Amino acid sequence: MSDFPKAGLLRRLASLMYDGLVVIAFAMLTTIMYLFFIQSLISFGVLSLGKYEDVSALIQGSSLLYGLRAILLVLVSVLFFSYFWTKSGQTIGMRAWRLKVQTPDGALLSWPKAMLRSLTAVLGLGNLLVLIDFKQKRALQDMICGTEVVFLTKEENKKVYNSLD
């Protein structure tokens, strides 16, 4: 059992806002790379613009290309959160707000658990369950994955960050 208090809704949402900005930046970069990839396929004659005026219109008009882009963006988001949760238990936003996700015995998440937790967070809306589960302060993703988010002291937060060196 953790010696740290469980994180409340406001800290979770503040952390999510920070991380949201990073995820948006990754999504933009991923989209640019995807556009260049599709443009390359057009340049090599693998794909054709056909009736579309540009690459963006082609992607919007093709269910397959549009769906692939959506899957790619979800994958980038899941990998972002999973990487940080398995490495230190803290994303960039969680570090700023001194939060850490862990198992109830204090261990870091495995890749499968981190990926499932990311997918079950429902774009952050799963955190609203913290208001209902006010004793244990578990979000939907915590209930499904058997995790907890704790509020670290300044000293412990520095230890987590310094252990990455």
mmCIF file of C-alpha atoms in Angstrom:
data_model
loop_
_atom_site.group_PDB
_atom_site.id
_atom_site.type_symbol
_atom_site.label_atom_id
_atom_site.label_comp_id
_atom_site.label_asym_id
_atom_site.label_seq_id
_atom_site.Cartn_x
_atom_site.Cartn_y
_atom_site.Cartn_z
ATOM 1 C CA MET A 1 0.000 0.000 0.000
ATOM 2 C CA SER A 2 1.293 3.454 -0.897
ATOM 3 C CA ASP A 3 2.288 5.959 1.774
ATOM 4 C CA PHE A 4 1.212 8.848 -0.429
ATOM 5 C CA PRO A 5 -2.273 10.361 -0.616
ATOM 6 C CA LYS A 6 -4.373 9.602 -3.662
ATOM 7 C CA ALA A 7 -4.570 12.321 -6.293
ATOM 8 C CA GLY A 8 -7.757 14.331 -6.568
ATOM 9 C CA LEU A 9 -9.639 15.374 -9.673
ATOM 10 C CA LEU A 10 -8.253 18.914 -10.039
ATOM 11 C CA ARG A 11 -4.607 17.803 -10.039
ATOM 12 C CA ARG A 12 -5.404 15.013 -12.478
ATOM 13 C CA LEU A 13 -7.138 17.428 -14.855
ATOM 14 C CA ALA A 14 -4.353 20.009 -14.579
ATOM 15 C CA SER A 15 -1.810 17.318 -15.399
ATOM 16 C CA LEU A 16 -3.946 16.148 -18.298
ATOM 17 C CA MET A 17 -4.045 19.680 -19.706
ATOM 18 C CA TYR A 18 -0.231 19.808 -19.748
ATOM 19 C CA ASP A 19 -0.022 16.385 -21.355
ATOM 20 C CA GLY A 20 -2.757 17.302 -23.807
ATOM 21 C CA LEU A 21 -0.561 20.045 -25.225
ATOM 22 C CA VAL A 22 2.284 17.580 -25.742
ATOM 23 C CA VAL A 23 -0.033 15.011 -27.327
ATOM 24 C CA ILE A 24 -1.420 17.688 -29.665
ATOM 25 C CA ALA A 25 2.135 18.543 -30.742
ATOM 26 C CA PHE A 26 2.862 14.855 -31.415
ATOM 27 C CA ALA A 27 -0.435 14.556 -33.305
ATOM 28 C CA MET A 28 0.506 17.512 -35.500
ATOM 29 C CA LEU A 29 3.937 16.038 -36.227
ATOM 30 C CA THR A 30 2.392 12.637 -36.941
ATOM 31 C CA THR A 31 -0.148 14.188 -39.303
ATOM 32 C CA ILE A 32 2.580 16.041 -41.200
ATOM 33 C CA MET A 33 4.599 12.840 -41.532
ATOM 34 C CA TYR A 34 1.475 10.978 -42.697
ATOM 35 C CA LEU A 35 0.771 13.665 -45.325
ATOM 36 C CA PHE A 36 4.354 13.385 -46.598
ATOM 37 C CA PHE A 37 4.044 9.585 -46.688
ATOM 38 C CA ILE A 38 0.828 9.717 -48.715
ATOM 39 C CA GLN A 39 2.380 12.373 -51.001
ATOM 40 C CA SER A 40 5.349 10.052 -51.526
ATOM 41 C CA LEU A 41 3.011 7.237 -52.532
ATOM 42 C CA ILE A 42 1.392 9.604 -55.033
ATOM 43 C CA SER A 43 4.805 10.687 -56.364
ATOM 44 C CA PHE A 44 5.841 7.048 -56.906
ATOM 45 C CA GLY A 45 2.565 6.278 -58.656
ATOM 46 C CA VAL A 46 1.288 3.923 -55.954
ATOM 47 C CA LEU A 47 -1.683 6.223 -55.260
ATOM 48 C CA SER A 48 -3.443 8.801 -57.382
ATOM 49 C CA LEU A 49 -5.175 12.023 -56.418
ATOM 50 C CA GLY A 50 -7.956 11.134 -58.840
ATOM 51 C CA LYS A 51 -10.794 13.621 -58.436
ATOM 52 C CA TYR A 52 -9.225 15.230 -55.333
ATOM 53 C CA GLU A 53 -7.368 18.530 -55.476
ATOM 54 C CA ASP A 54 -4.727 17.738 -52.845
ATOM 55 C CA VAL A 55 -3.444 15.118 -50.396
ATOM 56 C CA SER A 56 -5.656 16.334 -47.529
ATOM 57 C CA ALA A 57 -8.779 16.060 -49.664
ATOM 58 C CA LEU A 58 -7.728 12.551 -50.729
ATOM 59 C CA ILE A 59 -7.345 11.452 -47.105
ATOM 60 C CA GLN A 60 -10.688 13.021 -46.142
ATOM 61 C CA GLY A 61 -12.387 11.364 -49.099
ATOM 62 C CA SER A 62 -10.943 7.889 -48.545
ATOM 63 C CA SER A 63 -12.378 5.869 -45.671
ATOM 64 C CA LEU A 64 -9.264 3.711 -45.621
ATOM 65 C CA LEU A 65 -6.737 6.574 -45.514
ATOM 66 C CA TYR A 66 -8.876 8.528 -43.033
ATOM 67 C CA GLY A 67 -9.232 5.472 -40.798
ATOM 68 C CA LEU A 68 -5.498 4.730 -40.950
ATOM 69 C CA ARG A 69 -4.753 8.299 -39.892
ATOM 70 C CA ALA A 70 -7.169 8.013 -36.967
ATOM 71 C CA ILE A 71 -5.598 4.735 -35.828
ATOM 72 C CA LEU A 72 -2.136 6.268 -36.130
ATOM 73 C CA LEU A 73 -3.112 9.263 -33.979
ATOM 74 C CA VAL A 74 -4.620 7.032 -31.285
ATOM 75 C CA LEU A 75 -1.503 4.851 -31.358
ATOM 76 C CA VAL A 76 0.794 7.862 -30.913
ATOM 77 C CA SER A 77 -1.240 9.025 -27.913
ATOM 78 C CA VAL A 78 -1.297 5.562 -26.312
ATOM 79 C CA LEU A 79 2.450 5.150 -26.843
ATOM 80 C CA PHE A 80 3.157 8.584 -25.331
ATOM 81 C CA PHE A 81 1.358 7.799 -22.082
ATOM 82 C CA SER A 82 2.487 4.169 -21.935
ATOM 83 C CA TYR A 83 6.143 5.039 -22.419
ATOM 84 C CA PHE A 84 6.187 7.474 -19.503
ATOM 85 C CA TRP A 85 4.037 5.324 -17.222
ATOM 86 C CA THR A 86 6.306 2.291 -17.714
ATOM 87 C CA LYS A 87 9.539 4.265 -17.412
ATOM 88 C CA SER A 88 8.861 6.409 -14.324
ATOM 89 C CA GLY A 89 5.134 6.420 -13.609
ATOM 90 C CA GLN A 90 4.998 10.083 -14.589
ATOM 91 C CA THR A 91 4.195 11.910 -17.799
ATOM 92 C CA ILE A 92 5.447 15.458 -18.294
ATOM 93 C CA GLY A 93 2.238 16.892 -16.840
ATOM 94 C CA MET A 94 2.238 14.434 -13.949
ATOM 95 C CA ARG A 95 5.800 15.455 -13.095
ATOM 96 C CA ALA A 96 4.778 19.127 -12.973
ATOM 97 C CA TRP A 97 1.829 18.348 -10.675
ATOM 98 C CA ARG A 98 3.743 15.756 -8.597
ATOM 99 C CA LEU A 99 1.543 12.826 -9.557
ATOM 100 C CA LYS A 100 2.568 9.254 -10.183
ATOM 101 C CA VAL A 101 0.620 6.296 -11.531
ATOM 102 C CA GLN A 102 1.512 2.940 -10.030
ATOM 103 C CA THR A 103 0.126 -0.381 -8.913
ATOM 104 C CA PRO A 104 -1.201 -0.496 -5.319
ATOM 105 C CA ASP A 105 2.127 -2.018 -4.186
ATOM 106 C CA GLY A 106 4.045 0.933 -5.682
ATOM 107 C CA ALA A 107 5.385 -0.826 -8.799
ATOM 108 C CA LEU A 108 5.559 0.730 -12.260
ATOM 109 C CA LEU A 109 3.045 -0.355 -14.864
ATOM 110 C CA SER A 110 3.802 -3.041 -17.430
ATOM 111 C CA TRP A 111 3.417 -2.139 -21.113
ATOM 112 C CA PRO A 112 0.133 -4.050 -21.519
ATOM 113 C CA LYS A 113 -1.338 -2.467 -18.378
ATOM 114 C CA ALA A 114 -0.147 1.018 -19.382
ATOM 115 C CA MET A 115 -1.627 0.670 -22.866
ATOM 116 C CA LEU A 116 -4.945 -0.599 -21.490
ATOM 117 C CA ARG A 117 -5.005 2.234 -18.956
ATOM 118 C CA SER A 118 -4.457 4.772 -21.710
ATOM 119 C CA LEU A 119 -7.220 3.294 -23.878
ATOM 120 C CA THR A 120 -9.719 3.110 -21.003
ATOM 121 C CA ALA A 121 -9.181 6.700 -19.858
ATOM 122 C CA VAL A 122 -11.832 7.788 -22.396
ATOM 123 C CA LEU A 123 -9.965 10.997 -23.343
ATOM 124 C CA GLY A 124 -9.642 11.931 -19.674
ATOM 125 C CA LEU A 125 -13.343 11.661 -18.910
ATOM 126 C CA GLY A 126 -12.668 8.513 -16.857
ATOM 127 C CA ASN A 127 -11.164 10.826 -14.250
ATOM 128 C CA LEU A 128 -14.635 12.108 -13.367
ATOM 129 C CA LEU A 129 -15.249 8.890 -11.421
ATOM 130 C CA VAL A 130 -12.836 10.238 -8.812
ATOM 131 C CA LEU A 131 -15.766 12.406 -7.676
ATOM 132 C CA ILE A 132 -17.880 9.306 -7.024
ATOM 133 C CA ASP A 133 -15.137 7.095 -5.581
ATOM 134 C CA PHE A 134 -14.158 9.809 -3.119
ATOM 135 C CA LYS A 135 -12.578 7.428 -0.565
ATOM 136 C CA GLN A 136 -10.103 5.682 -2.875
ATOM 137 C CA LYS A 137 -10.093 8.400 -5.569
ATOM 138 C CA ARG A 138 -9.974 5.943 -8.457
ATOM 139 C CA ALA A 139 -10.732 6.907 -12.029
ATOM 140 C CA LEU A 140 -12.325 4.517 -14.512
ATOM 141 C CA GLN A 141 -8.905 3.552 -15.876
ATOM 142 C CA ASP A 142 -7.645 2.867 -12.336
ATOM 143 C CA MET A 143 -10.614 0.612 -11.576
ATOM 144 C CA ILE A 144 -10.198 -1.357 -14.803
ATOM 145 C CA CYS A 145 -6.402 -1.697 -14.580
ATOM 146 C CA GLY A 146 -5.882 -1.963 -10.832
ATOM 147 C CA THR A 147 -3.787 1.201 -10.630
ATOM 148 C CA GLU A 148 -3.707 4.307 -8.486
ATOM 149 C CA VAL A 149 -2.507 7.869 -8.929
ATOM 150 C CA VAL A 150 -0.719 9.280 -5.911
ATOM 151 C CA PHE A 151 0.307 12.800 -4.947
ATOM 152 C CA LEU A 152 4.045 12.877 -4.211
ATOM 153 C CA THR A 153 5.983 15.107 -1.876
ATOM 154 C CA LYS A 154 8.461 17.492 -3.486
ATOM 155 C CA GLU A 155 11.343 15.309 -2.305
ATOM 156 C CA GLU A 156 9.846 12.089 -3.658
ATOM 157 C CA ASN A 157 9.033 13.778 -6.964
ATOM 158 C CA LYS A 158 12.698 14.789 -7.294
ATOM 159 C CA LYS A 159 13.785 11.218 -6.483
ATOM 160 C CA VAL A 160 11.592 9.796 -9.249
ATOM 161 C CA TYR A 161 12.951 12.307 -11.740
ATOM 162 C CA ASN A 162 16.578 11.864 -10.668
ATOM 163 C CA SER A 163 16.309 8.058 -10.852
ATOM 164 C CA LEU A 164 15.914 8.386 -14.628
ATOM 165 C CA ASP A 165 19.539 9.513 -15.068
#
